[in-house]
mmCIF file of C-alpha atoms and ligand atoms in Angstrom:
data_model
loop_
_atom_site.group_PDB
_atom_site.id
_atom_site.type_symbol
_atom_site.label_atom_id
_atom_site.label_comp_id
_atom_site.label_asym_id
_atom_site.label_seq_id
_atom_site.Cartn_x
_atom_site.Cartn_y
_atom_site.Cartn_z
ATOM 1 C CA MET A 1 0.196 -0.284 0.190
ATOM 2 C CA PRO A 2 1.537 3.252 -0.695
ATOM 3 C CA ALA A 3 2.059 5.694 2.070
ATOM 4 C CA GLU A 4 -0.382 8.381 2.563
ATOM 5 C CA LYS A 5 0.764 11.713 1.003
ATOM 6 C CA ILE A 6 0.332 15.169 3.811
ATOM 7 C CA LEU A 7 1.096 18.320 3.259
ATOM 8 C CA ILE A 8 2.151 20.701 5.860
ATOM 9 C CA VAL A 9 1.506 24.189 4.750
ATOM 10 C CA GLU A 10 3.789 26.403 7.574
ATOM 11 C CA ASP A 11 6.103 28.845 7.586
ATOM 12 C CA GLU A 12 7.616 28.281 10.220
ATOM 13 C CA LYS A 13 10.792 25.853 9.501
ATOM 14 C CA LYS A 14 11.139 24.258 13.173
ATOM 15 C CA ILE A 15 7.483 23.858 13.749
ATOM 16 C CA ALA A 16 7.206 22.175 10.031
ATOM 17 C CA ASP A 17 10.068 20.028 10.651
ATOM 18 C CA ILE A 18 9.016 18.342 13.400
ATOM 19 C CA VAL A 19 5.562 17.635 12.391
ATOM 20 C CA LYS A 20 7.249 16.023 9.345
ATOM 21 C CA SER A 21 9.545 14.246 11.661
ATOM 22 C CA TYR A 22 6.706 12.749 13.562
ATOM 23 C CA LEU A 23 4.457 11.605 10.426
ATOM 24 C CA GLU A 24 7.355 10.157 8.362
ATOM 25 C CA ARG A 25 8.218 8.015 11.352
ATOM 26 C CA ASP A 26 4.614 6.750 10.740
ATOM 27 C CA GLY A 27 5.448 6.702 7.461
ATOM 28 C CA PHE A 28 3.636 9.499 6.162
ATOM 29 C CA ASN A 29 4.706 10.857 3.071
ATOM 30 C CA VAL A 30 5.369 14.305 3.526
ATOM 31 C CA THR A 31 5.539 17.219 1.806
ATOM 32 C CA ILE A 32 6.408 21.295 3.232
ATOM 33 C CA ALA A 33 4.808 24.117 1.573
ATOM 34 C CA ASP A 34 6.528 27.161 3.488
ATOM 35 C CA THR A 35 4.421 29.526 1.649
ATOM 36 C CA GLY A 36 0.414 30.299 0.437
ATOM 37 C CA GLU A 37 1.932 30.266 -2.760
ATOM 38 C CA LYS A 38 3.861 27.442 -2.876
ATOM 39 C CA ALA A 39 0.627 25.308 -1.211
ATOM 40 C CA LEU A 40 -1.812 26.632 -3.941
ATOM 41 C CA GLN A 41 0.758 25.581 -6.435
ATOM 42 C CA LEU A 42 0.833 22.144 -5.009
ATOM 43 C CA ILE A 43 -2.828 21.613 -3.680
ATOM 44 C CA ARG A 44 -3.753 20.287 -7.016
ATOM 45 C CA ASP A 45 -2.049 17.171 -6.340
ATOM 46 C CA ARG A 46 -3.821 14.383 -4.171
ATOM 47 C CA PHE A 47 -3.098 14.740 -0.548
ATOM 48 C CA ASP A 48 -5.133 12.271 1.719
ATOM 49 C CA LEU A 49 -5.030 15.005 4.160
ATOM 50 C CA ILE A 50 -3.400 18.645 5.075
ATOM 51 C CA ILE A 51 -2.418 20.705 8.236
ATOM 52 C CA LEU A 52 -2.944 24.698 7.687
ATOM 53 C CA ASP A 53 -1.402 27.445 9.099
ATOM 54 C CA LEU A 54 -3.724 30.154 9.342
ATOM 55 C CA LYS A 55 -1.055 32.721 9.302
ATOM 56 C CA LEU A 56 1.500 32.627 7.030
ATOM 57 C CA PRO A 57 3.617 35.177 5.412
ATOM 58 C CA ASP A 58 1.516 35.846 2.070
ATOM 59 C CA ILE A 59 -1.702 34.486 1.843
ATOM 60 C CA GLU A 60 -4.262 33.870 4.552
ATOM 61 C CA GLY A 61 -4.829 30.441 5.639
ATOM 62 C CA GLU A 62 -8.284 31.253 5.097
ATOM 63 C CA THR A 63 -8.045 32.118 1.824
ATOM 64 C CA ILE A 64 -6.376 28.751 1.121
ATOM 65 C CA CYS A 65 -8.983 26.716 2.781
ATOM 66 C CA ARG A 66 -12.174 28.108 1.177
ATOM 67 C CA TYR A 67 -9.810 27.679 -2.212
ATOM 68 C CA ILE A 68 -9.868 23.939 -1.331
ATOM 69 C CA ARG A 69 -12.998 23.529 -0.559
ATOM 70 C CA GLU A 70 -13.842 24.569 -3.913
ATOM 71 C CA PHE A 71 -12.891 21.605 -5.100
ATOM 72 C CA SER A 72 -11.734 18.761 -2.439
ATOM 73 C CA ASP A 73 -13.277 17.519 0.707
ATOM 74 C CA VAL A 74 -9.577 16.112 1.272
ATOM 75 C CA PRO A 75 -9.323 16.559 5.538
ATOM 76 C CA ILE A 76 -7.945 19.471 6.745
ATOM 77 C CA ILE A 77 -6.468 20.340 9.845
ATOM 78 C CA MET A 78 -5.633 23.944 10.792
ATOM 79 C CA LEU A 79 -2.796 25.249 13.137
ATOM 80 C CA THR A 80 -3.539 28.195 14.961
ATOM 81 C CA ALA A 81 -2.326 30.537 17.666
ATOM 82 C CA LYS A 82 -5.497 32.008 18.157
ATOM 83 C CA SER A 83 -7.191 30.278 21.063
ATOM 84 C CA SER A 84 -10.703 32.340 20.397
ATOM 85 C CA GLU A 85 -13.990 30.660 19.999
ATOM 86 C CA ASP A 86 -14.547 33.304 17.501
ATOM 87 C CA GLU A 87 -11.704 31.943 15.612
ATOM 88 C CA ARG A 88 -12.155 28.298 15.804
ATOM 89 C CA VAL A 89 -15.724 28.261 14.784
ATOM 90 C CA LYS A 90 -14.264 30.539 11.712
ATOM 91 C CA GLY A 91 -11.987 28.171 10.778
ATOM 92 C CA LEU A 92 -14.691 25.058 10.827
ATOM 93 C CA GLY A 93 -17.348 27.262 9.247
ATOM 94 C CA ILE A 94 -14.926 27.755 6.138
ATOM 95 C CA GLY A 95 -14.298 23.717 5.992
ATOM 96 C CA ALA A 96 -11.646 23.039 7.946
ATOM 97 C CA ASP A 97 -12.617 19.376 9.629
ATOM 98 C CA ASP A 98 -10.219 20.034 13.004
ATOM 99 C CA TYR A 99 -8.047 22.637 14.575
ATOM 100 C CA VAL A 100 -4.997 22.465 16.429
ATOM 101 C CA ILE A 101 -3.728 25.388 19.303
ATOM 102 C CA LYS A 102 -0.342 26.317 19.311
ATOM 103 C CA PRO A 103 1.652 25.188 21.017
ATOM 104 C CA PHE A 104 0.756 21.558 20.229
ATOM 105 C CA SER A 105 2.627 18.678 20.921
ATOM 106 C CA PRO A 106 3.583 16.592 17.613
ATOM 107 C CA ARG A 107 1.991 13.416 19.250
ATOM 108 C CA GLU A 108 -1.308 14.798 19.604
ATOM 109 C CA LEU A 109 -0.972 16.673 15.824
ATOM 110 C CA VAL A 110 -0.288 13.046 14.740
ATOM 111 C CA ALA A 111 -3.112 11.344 16.630
ATOM 112 C CA ARG A 112 -5.448 13.606 15.200
ATOM 113 C CA VAL A 113 -4.196 13.174 11.595
ATOM 114 C CA LYS A 114 -4.373 9.133 11.941
ATOM 115 C CA ALA A 115 -7.852 9.589 13.874
ATOM 116 C CA HIS A 116 -8.923 11.544 10.232
ATOM 117 C CA LEU A 117 -7.920 9.624 7.866
ATOM 118 C CA ARG A 118 -9.182 6.566 9.677
ATOM 119 C CA ARG A 119 -12.466 8.105 9.809
ATOM 120 C CA THR A 120 -12.523 9.168 5.837
ATOM 121 C CA LYS A 121 -11.529 5.634 4.901
ATOM 122 C CA LYS A 122 -14.785 4.443 6.612
ATOM 123 C CA SER A 123 -16.815 6.999 4.903
ATOM 124 C CA GLY A 124 -16.735 5.038 1.800
ATOM 125 C CA GLU A 125 -18.560 2.160 3.333
ATOM 126 C CA LYS A 126 -20.042 3.570 5.910
ATOM 127 C CA MET A 127 -24.323 3.698 7.216
ATOM 128 C CA LEU A 128 -24.742 7.349 8.205
ATOM 129 C CA SER A 129 -27.561 7.495 11.085
ATOM 130 C CA PHE A 130 -29.145 10.434 13.076
ATOM 131 C CA ASN A 131 -31.344 11.160 15.255
ATOM 132 C CA ASN A 132 -31.494 7.564 16.683
ATOM 133 C CA GLY A 133 -31.960 6.251 13.530
ATOM 134 C CA LEU A 134 -34.725 8.679 12.056
ATOM 135 C CA LEU A 135 -32.590 9.224 8.995
ATOM 136 C CA ARG A 136 -30.423 6.645 7.472
ATOM 137 C CA ILE A 137 -27.960 7.069 4.498
ATOM 138 C CA ASP A 138 -26.251 3.959 2.827
ATOM 139 C CA THR A 139 -23.450 5.390 1.282
ATOM 140 C CA LEU A 140 -22.573 2.386 -1.383
ATOM 141 C CA SER A 141 -26.279 1.316 -1.893
ATOM 142 C CA MET A 142 -27.116 5.122 -2.120
ATOM 143 C CA GLU A 143 -30.370 4.237 -0.340
ATOM 144 C CA VAL A 144 -32.192 6.749 2.410
ATOM 145 C CA THR A 145 -34.577 5.809 4.944
ATOM 146 C CA LYS A 146 -36.633 7.839 6.740
ATOM 147 C CA LYS A 147 -38.194 5.967 9.818
ATOM 148 C CA GLY A 148 -36.888 2.655 8.029
ATOM 149 C CA LYS A 149 -39.104 3.513 4.458
ATOM 150 C CA ILE A 150 -36.798 3.949 1.643
ATOM 151 C CA ILE A 151 -37.020 7.553 0.075
ATOM 152 C CA PRO A 152 -36.809 7.691 -3.167
ATOM 153 C CA LEU A 153 -34.215 10.458 -3.635
ATOM 154 C CA THR A 154 -32.792 11.760 -7.528
ATOM 155 C CA THR A 155 -28.711 11.176 -7.983
ATOM 156 C CA THR A 156 -28.333 15.073 -7.851
ATOM 157 C CA GLU A 157 -30.501 15.115 -4.223
ATOM 158 C CA PHE A 158 -28.737 11.679 -3.077
ATOM 159 C CA LYS A 159 -25.419 13.809 -3.775
ATOM 160 C CA ILE A 160 -26.055 17.108 -2.387
ATOM 161 C CA LEU A 161 -27.773 15.568 0.977
ATOM 162 C CA LEU A 162 -24.408 13.222 1.202
ATOM 163 C CA SER A 163 -22.241 16.045 0.905
ATOM 164 C CA LEU A 164 -24.181 18.154 3.735
ATOM 165 C CA ALA A 165 -24.743 14.694 6.056
ATOM 166 C CA GLU A 166 -21.280 13.861 5.929
ATOM 167 C CA ARG A 167 -20.175 16.978 7.486
ATOM 168 C CA PRO A 168 -22.822 18.161 10.125
ATOM 169 C CA ASN A 169 -22.636 21.529 11.205
ATOM 170 C CA ILE A 170 -20.622 22.964 8.687
ATOM 171 C CA ILE A 171 -21.714 25.696 6.434
ATOM 172 C CA PHE A 172 -21.546 24.510 2.447
ATOM 173 C CA SER A 173 -22.377 28.006 -0.323
ATOM 174 C CA ARG A 174 -24.631 26.989 -3.017
ATOM 175 C CA VAL A 175 -20.902 27.561 -4.475
ATOM 176 C CA GLN A 176 -19.497 24.988 -2.501
ATOM 177 C CA LEU A 177 -22.590 22.476 -3.498
ATOM 178 C CA VAL A 178 -22.479 22.663 -7.098
ATOM 179 C CA THR A 179 -18.880 22.081 -7.073
ATOM 180 C CA MET A 180 -19.158 19.193 -4.798
ATOM 181 C CA VAL A 181 -22.261 17.706 -6.995
ATOM 182 C CA GLN A 182 -21.581 18.485 -9.962
ATOM 183 C CA GLY A 183 -17.639 19.042 -10.227
ATOM 184 C CA TYR A 184 -17.677 21.897 -11.541
ATOM 185 C CA ASP A 185 -19.702 25.548 -10.724
ATOM 186 C CA PHE A 186 -21.720 27.426 -13.773
ATOM 187 C CA GLU A 187 -23.509 30.667 -13.309
ATOM 188 C CA GLY A 188 -27.093 30.616 -12.212
ATOM 189 C CA TYR A 189 -27.219 27.188 -10.871
ATOM 190 C CA ASP A 190 -27.124 28.750 -7.212
ATOM 191 C CA ARG A 191 -31.191 28.516 -7.735
ATOM 192 C CA VAL A 192 -31.147 24.891 -9.047
ATOM 193 C CA ILE A 193 -29.696 23.934 -5.667
ATOM 194 C CA ASP A 194 -32.628 25.281 -3.972
ATOM 195 C CA ALA A 195 -34.955 23.590 -5.856
ATOM 196 C CA HIS A 196 -33.273 20.789 -4.688
ATOM 197 C CA ILE A 197 -32.755 21.687 -1.403
ATOM 198 C CA LYS A 198 -36.586 22.221 -1.362
ATOM 199 C CA ASN A 199 -37.564 18.686 -2.866
ATOM 200 C CA ILE A 200 -34.984 16.887 -0.421
ATOM 201 C CA ARG A 201 -36.595 18.634 2.545
ATOM 202 C CA HIS A 202 -40.237 17.672 1.251
ATOM 203 C CA LYS A 203 -39.117 14.051 1.199
ATOM 204 C CA ILE A 204 -37.094 13.794 4.357
ATOM 205 C CA GLU A 205 -38.433 16.382 6.898
ATOM 206 C CA GLU A 206 -41.193 16.204 8.781
ATOM 207 C CA ASP A 207 -42.125 19.861 9.211
ATOM 208 C CA THR A 208 -40.109 21.792 6.582
ATOM 209 C CA GLN A 209 -40.080 25.018 8.322
ATOM 210 C CA ARG A 210 -38.484 23.482 11.037
ATOM 211 C CA PRO A 211 -36.209 21.044 9.505
ATOM 212 C CA LEU A 212 -34.250 18.764 11.549
ATOM 213 C CA PHE A 213 -32.041 17.836 9.018
ATOM 214 C CA VAL A 214 -31.162 20.523 6.389
ATOM 215 C CA LYS A 215 -31.240 23.853 7.811
ATOM 216 C CA THR A 216 -30.776 27.420 5.566
ATOM 217 C CA VAL A 217 -28.208 29.296 7.057
ATOM 218 C CA TYR A 218 -28.591 32.824 5.585
ATOM 219 C CA GLY A 219 -26.739 34.656 3.215
ATOM 220 C CA ALA A 220 -24.193 31.406 3.461
ATOM 221 C CA GLY A 221 -25.840 28.572 2.099
ATOM 222 C CA TYR A 222 -27.049 25.123 3.463
ATOM 223 C CA LYS A 223 -25.419 23.181 6.788
ATOM 224 C CA PHE A 224 -26.641 19.604 7.950
ATOM 225 C CA ILE A 225 -27.950 19.263 11.722
ATOM 226 C CA GLY A 226 -29.053 16.158 12.082
ATOM 227 C CA ILE A 227 -27.667 14.881 15.489
ATOM 228 C CA PRO A 228 -25.518 11.367 14.554
ATOM 229 C CA ASP A 229 -25.870 8.707 16.269
HETATM 230 CA CA1 LIG B 301 2.758 30.468 10.625
#
Protein backbone atom coordinates (compact mmCIF):
# COMPACT_ATOMS: atom_id res chain seq x y z
CA MET A 1 0.00 0.00 0.00
CA PRO A 2 1.49 3.39 -0.96
CA ALA A 3 2.15 5.78 1.92
CA GLU A 4 -0.56 8.31 2.58
CA LYS A 5 0.37 11.78 1.37
CA ILE A 6 0.25 14.72 3.74
CA LEU A 7 0.83 18.38 2.92
CA ILE A 8 2.05 20.69 5.68
CA VAL A 9 1.49 24.38 4.93
CA GLU A 10 3.56 26.21 7.51
CA ASP A 11 6.16 29.00 7.26
CA GLU A 12 7.78 28.33 10.64
CA LYS A 13 10.49 25.92 9.58
CA LYS A 14 11.04 24.50 13.06
CA ILE A 15 7.40 23.52 13.50
CA ALA A 16 7.09 22.16 9.96
CA ASP A 17 10.23 20.05 10.34
CA ILE A 18 9.20 18.57 13.69
CA VAL A 19 5.73 17.64 12.45
CA LYS A 20 7.24 16.21 9.27
CA SER A 21 9.68 13.99 11.18
CA TYR A 22 6.95 12.69 13.49
CA LEU A 23 4.69 11.88 10.53
CA GLU A 24 7.51 10.25 8.57
CA ARG A 25 8.31 8.08 11.52
CA ASP A 26 4.76 6.75 11.18
CA GLY A 27 5.27 6.04 7.52
CA PHE A 28 3.56 9.03 5.96
CA ASN A 29 4.79 10.71 2.80
CA VAL A 30 5.15 14.38 3.78
CA THR A 31 5.52 17.53 1.68
CA ILE A 32 6.09 20.99 3.18
CA ALA A 33 4.91 24.26 1.61
CA ASP A 34 6.40 27.24 3.46
CA THR A 35 4.29 29.89 1.72
CA GLY A 36 0.66 30.14 0.68
CA GLU A 37 1.80 30.57 -2.90
CA LYS A 38 3.65 27.25 -2.85
CA ALA A 39 0.66 25.59 -1.18
CA LEU A 40 -1.63 26.74 -3.98
CA GLN A 41 0.75 25.31 -6.56
CA LEU A 42 0.94 21.95 -4.79
CA ILE A 43 -2.66 21.61 -3.73
CA ARG A 44 -3.94 20.24 -7.02
CA ASP A 45 -1.87 17.12 -6.39
CA ARG A 46 -3.79 14.49 -4.53
CA PHE A 47 -3.12 14.63 -0.81
CA ASP A 48 -4.82 12.46 1.79
CA LEU A 49 -4.74 15.21 4.41
CA ILE A 50 -3.61 18.83 4.70
CA ILE A 51 -2.21 20.52 7.81
CA LEU A 52 -2.70 24.24 7.30
CA ASP A 53 -1.26 27.08 9.36
CA LEU A 54 -3.63 30.04 9.58
CA LYS A 55 -0.89 32.66 9.65
CA LEU A 56 1.27 32.59 6.54
CA PRO A 57 3.48 35.40 5.24
CA ASP A 58 1.71 35.88 1.91
CA ILE A 59 -1.80 34.39 1.77
CA GLU A 60 -4.22 33.92 4.68
CA GLY A 61 -4.74 30.30 5.71
CA GLU A 62 -8.50 30.94 5.57
CA THR A 63 -8.24 31.86 1.90
CA ILE A 64 -6.33 28.69 1.12
CA CYS A 65 -8.87 26.61 3.04
CA ARG A 66 -11.76 28.14 1.12
CA TYR A 67 -9.93 27.58 -2.13
CA ILE A 68 -9.35 23.89 -1.39
CA ARG A 69 -13.01 23.43 -0.46
CA GLU A 70 -14.04 24.68 -3.90
CA PHE A 71 -12.91 21.39 -5.36
CA SER A 72 -11.96 18.92 -2.63
CA ASP A 73 -13.16 17.46 0.65
CA VAL A 74 -9.68 16.35 1.73
CA PRO A 75 -9.42 16.50 5.55
CA ILE A 76 -7.89 19.80 6.69
CA ILE A 77 -6.43 20.34 10.16
CA MET A 78 -5.77 23.99 10.91
CA LEU A 79 -2.91 25.20 13.05
CA THR A 80 -3.80 28.33 14.90
CA ALA A 81 -2.17 30.55 17.48
CA LYS A 82 -5.51 32.14 18.12
CA SER A 83 -7.45 30.49 20.88
CA SER A 84 -10.59 32.56 20.90
CA GLU A 85 -13.75 30.61 20.27
CA ASP A 86 -14.60 32.96 17.41
CA GLU A 87 -11.54 32.04 15.38
CA ARG A 88 -12.06 28.34 15.93
CA VAL A 89 -15.66 28.49 14.83
CA LYS A 90 -14.61 30.53 11.82
CA GLY A 91 -12.00 27.94 10.91
CA LEU A 92 -14.54 25.14 11.03
CA GLY A 93 -17.13 27.29 9.24
CA ILE A 94 -14.90 27.76 6.20
CA GLY A 95 -14.43 24.04 5.85
CA ALA A 96 -11.59 22.92 8.12
CA ASP A 97 -12.25 19.56 9.79
CA ASP A 98 -10.28 20.24 12.94
CA TYR A 99 -7.90 22.71 14.50
CA VAL A 100 -4.90 22.49 16.78
CA ILE A 101 -3.84 25.44 18.90
CA LYS A 102 -0.16 26.37 19.08
CA PRO A 103 1.89 25.40 20.93
CA PHE A 104 0.83 21.80 20.42
CA SER A 105 2.36 18.40 21.00
CA PRO A 106 3.44 16.78 17.71
CA ARG A 107 2.29 13.46 19.13
CA GLU A 108 -1.23 14.78 19.58
CA LEU A 109 -1.26 16.22 16.07
CA VAL A 110 -0.18 12.87 14.64
CA ALA A 111 -2.96 11.15 16.61
CA ARG A 112 -5.50 13.55 15.12
CA VAL A 113 -4.10 13.02 11.63
CA LYS A 114 -4.59 9.28 12.04
CA ALA A 115 -8.09 9.69 13.41
CA HIS A 116 -9.13 11.81 10.44
CA LEU A 117 -7.62 9.41 7.93
CA ARG A 118 -9.45 6.49 9.59
CA ARG A 119 -12.69 8.39 9.38
CA THR A 120 -12.20 9.24 5.71
CA LYS A 121 -11.54 5.60 4.88
CA LYS A 122 -14.55 4.42 6.84
CA SER A 123 -16.89 6.97 5.31
CA GLY A 124 -16.52 5.21 1.95
CA GLU A 125 -18.36 2.18 3.28
CA LYS A 126 -20.41 3.56 6.09
CA MET A 127 -24.05 3.73 6.96
CA LEU A 128 -24.74 7.21 8.28
CA SER A 129 -27.46 7.34 10.90
CA PHE A 130 -29.01 10.39 12.51
CA ASN A 131 -31.50 11.29 15.24
CA ASN A 132 -31.76 7.78 16.67
CA GLY A 133 -32.10 6.16 13.30
CA LEU A 134 -34.82 8.52 12.07
CA LEU A 135 -32.73 9.22 8.98
CA ARG A 136 -30.27 6.71 7.55
CA ILE A 137 -28.01 7.11 4.55
CA ASP A 138 -26.34 4.06 3.05
CA THR A 139 -23.40 5.53 1.18
CA LEU A 140 -22.77 2.39 -0.88
CA SER A 141 -26.24 1.47 -2.07
CA MET A 142 -27.18 5.19 -2.14
CA GLU A 143 -30.32 4.36 -0.20
CA VAL A 144 -31.93 6.82 2.18
CA THR A 145 -34.49 5.73 4.74
CA LYS A 146 -36.74 7.74 7.02
CA LYS A 147 -38.12 5.77 9.96
CA GLY A 148 -37.00 2.66 8.08
CA LYS A 149 -38.94 3.50 4.93
CA ILE A 150 -36.99 4.04 1.72
CA ILE A 151 -37.11 7.61 0.46
CA PRO A 152 -36.71 7.90 -3.30
CA LEU A 153 -34.16 10.59 -4.06
CA THR A 154 -32.72 11.56 -7.42
CA THR A 155 -28.96 11.09 -7.84
CA THR A 156 -28.38 14.83 -7.51
CA GLU A 157 -30.54 15.05 -4.40
CA PHE A 158 -28.66 12.13 -2.90
CA LYS A 159 -25.29 13.72 -3.62
CA ILE A 160 -26.32 17.02 -2.07
CA LEU A 161 -27.73 15.33 1.01
CA LEU A 162 -24.66 13.13 1.43
CA SER A 163 -22.26 16.08 0.96
CA LEU A 164 -24.04 17.90 3.77
CA ALA A 165 -24.60 14.91 6.06
CA GLU A 166 -20.99 13.74 5.94
CA ARG A 167 -19.97 16.97 7.63
CA PRO A 168 -22.64 17.97 10.13
CA ASN A 169 -22.74 21.61 11.24
CA ILE A 170 -20.39 22.79 8.53
CA ILE A 171 -21.91 25.51 6.36
CA PHE A 172 -21.74 24.91 2.63
CA SER A 173 -22.28 27.74 0.18
CA ARG A 174 -24.38 27.05 -2.90
CA VAL A 175 -21.27 27.32 -5.05
CA GLN A 176 -19.51 24.70 -2.90
CA LEU A 177 -22.48 22.37 -3.18
CA VAL A 178 -22.66 22.78 -6.94
CA THR A 179 -18.93 22.12 -7.21
CA MET A 180 -19.13 19.03 -5.02
CA VAL A 181 -22.13 17.63 -6.83
CA GLN A 182 -21.28 18.57 -10.41
CA GLY A 183 -17.51 18.84 -10.12
CA TYR A 184 -17.69 22.35 -11.58
CA ASP A 185 -19.67 25.52 -11.20
CA PHE A 186 -21.69 27.43 -13.72
CA GLU A 187 -23.65 30.63 -13.68
CA GLY A 188 -27.18 30.45 -12.40
CA TYR A 189 -26.93 27.09 -10.74
CA ASP A 190 -27.40 28.61 -7.28
CA ARG A 191 -31.17 28.64 -7.68
CA VAL A 192 -31.14 25.06 -8.88
CA ILE A 193 -29.46 24.05 -5.62
CA ASP A 194 -32.27 25.81 -3.73
CA ALA A 195 -34.81 23.81 -5.72
CA HIS A 196 -33.02 20.55 -4.95
CA ILE A 197 -32.88 21.42 -1.25
CA LYS A 198 -36.59 22.15 -1.31
CA ASN A 199 -37.26 18.73 -2.80
CA ILE A 200 -34.96 17.00 -0.32
CA ARG A 201 -36.77 18.69 2.56
CA HIS A 202 -40.16 17.64 1.29
CA LYS A 203 -38.93 14.07 1.21
CA ILE A 204 -37.00 13.80 4.49
CA GLU A 205 -38.36 16.44 6.86
CA GLU A 206 -41.52 16.09 8.94
CA ASP A 207 -42.00 19.85 9.00
CA THR A 208 -40.21 21.72 6.21
CA GLN A 209 -40.59 24.99 8.14
CA ARG A 210 -38.69 23.52 11.07
CA PRO A 211 -36.17 21.18 9.48
CA LEU A 212 -34.37 18.63 11.63
CA PHE A 213 -31.77 17.91 8.99
CA VAL A 214 -31.08 20.50 6.31
CA LYS A 215 -30.99 24.03 7.67
CA THR A 216 -30.71 27.25 5.69
CA VAL A 217 -28.02 29.60 6.97
CA TYR A 218 -29.23 32.97 5.78
CA GLY A 219 -26.78 34.66 3.44
CA ALA A 220 -24.32 31.76 3.64
CA GLY A 221 -25.80 28.51 2.38
CA TYR A 222 -26.86 25.28 4.03
CA LYS A 223 -25.74 23.04 6.83
CA PHE A 224 -26.72 19.62 8.07
CA ILE A 225 -28.04 19.69 11.63
CA GLY A 226 -29.02 16.05 12.14
CA ILE A 227 -27.48 14.50 15.26
CA PRO A 228 -25.19 11.57 14.38
CA ASP A 229 -26.01 8.34 16.25
CA1 LIG B 1 2.84 30.76 10.61
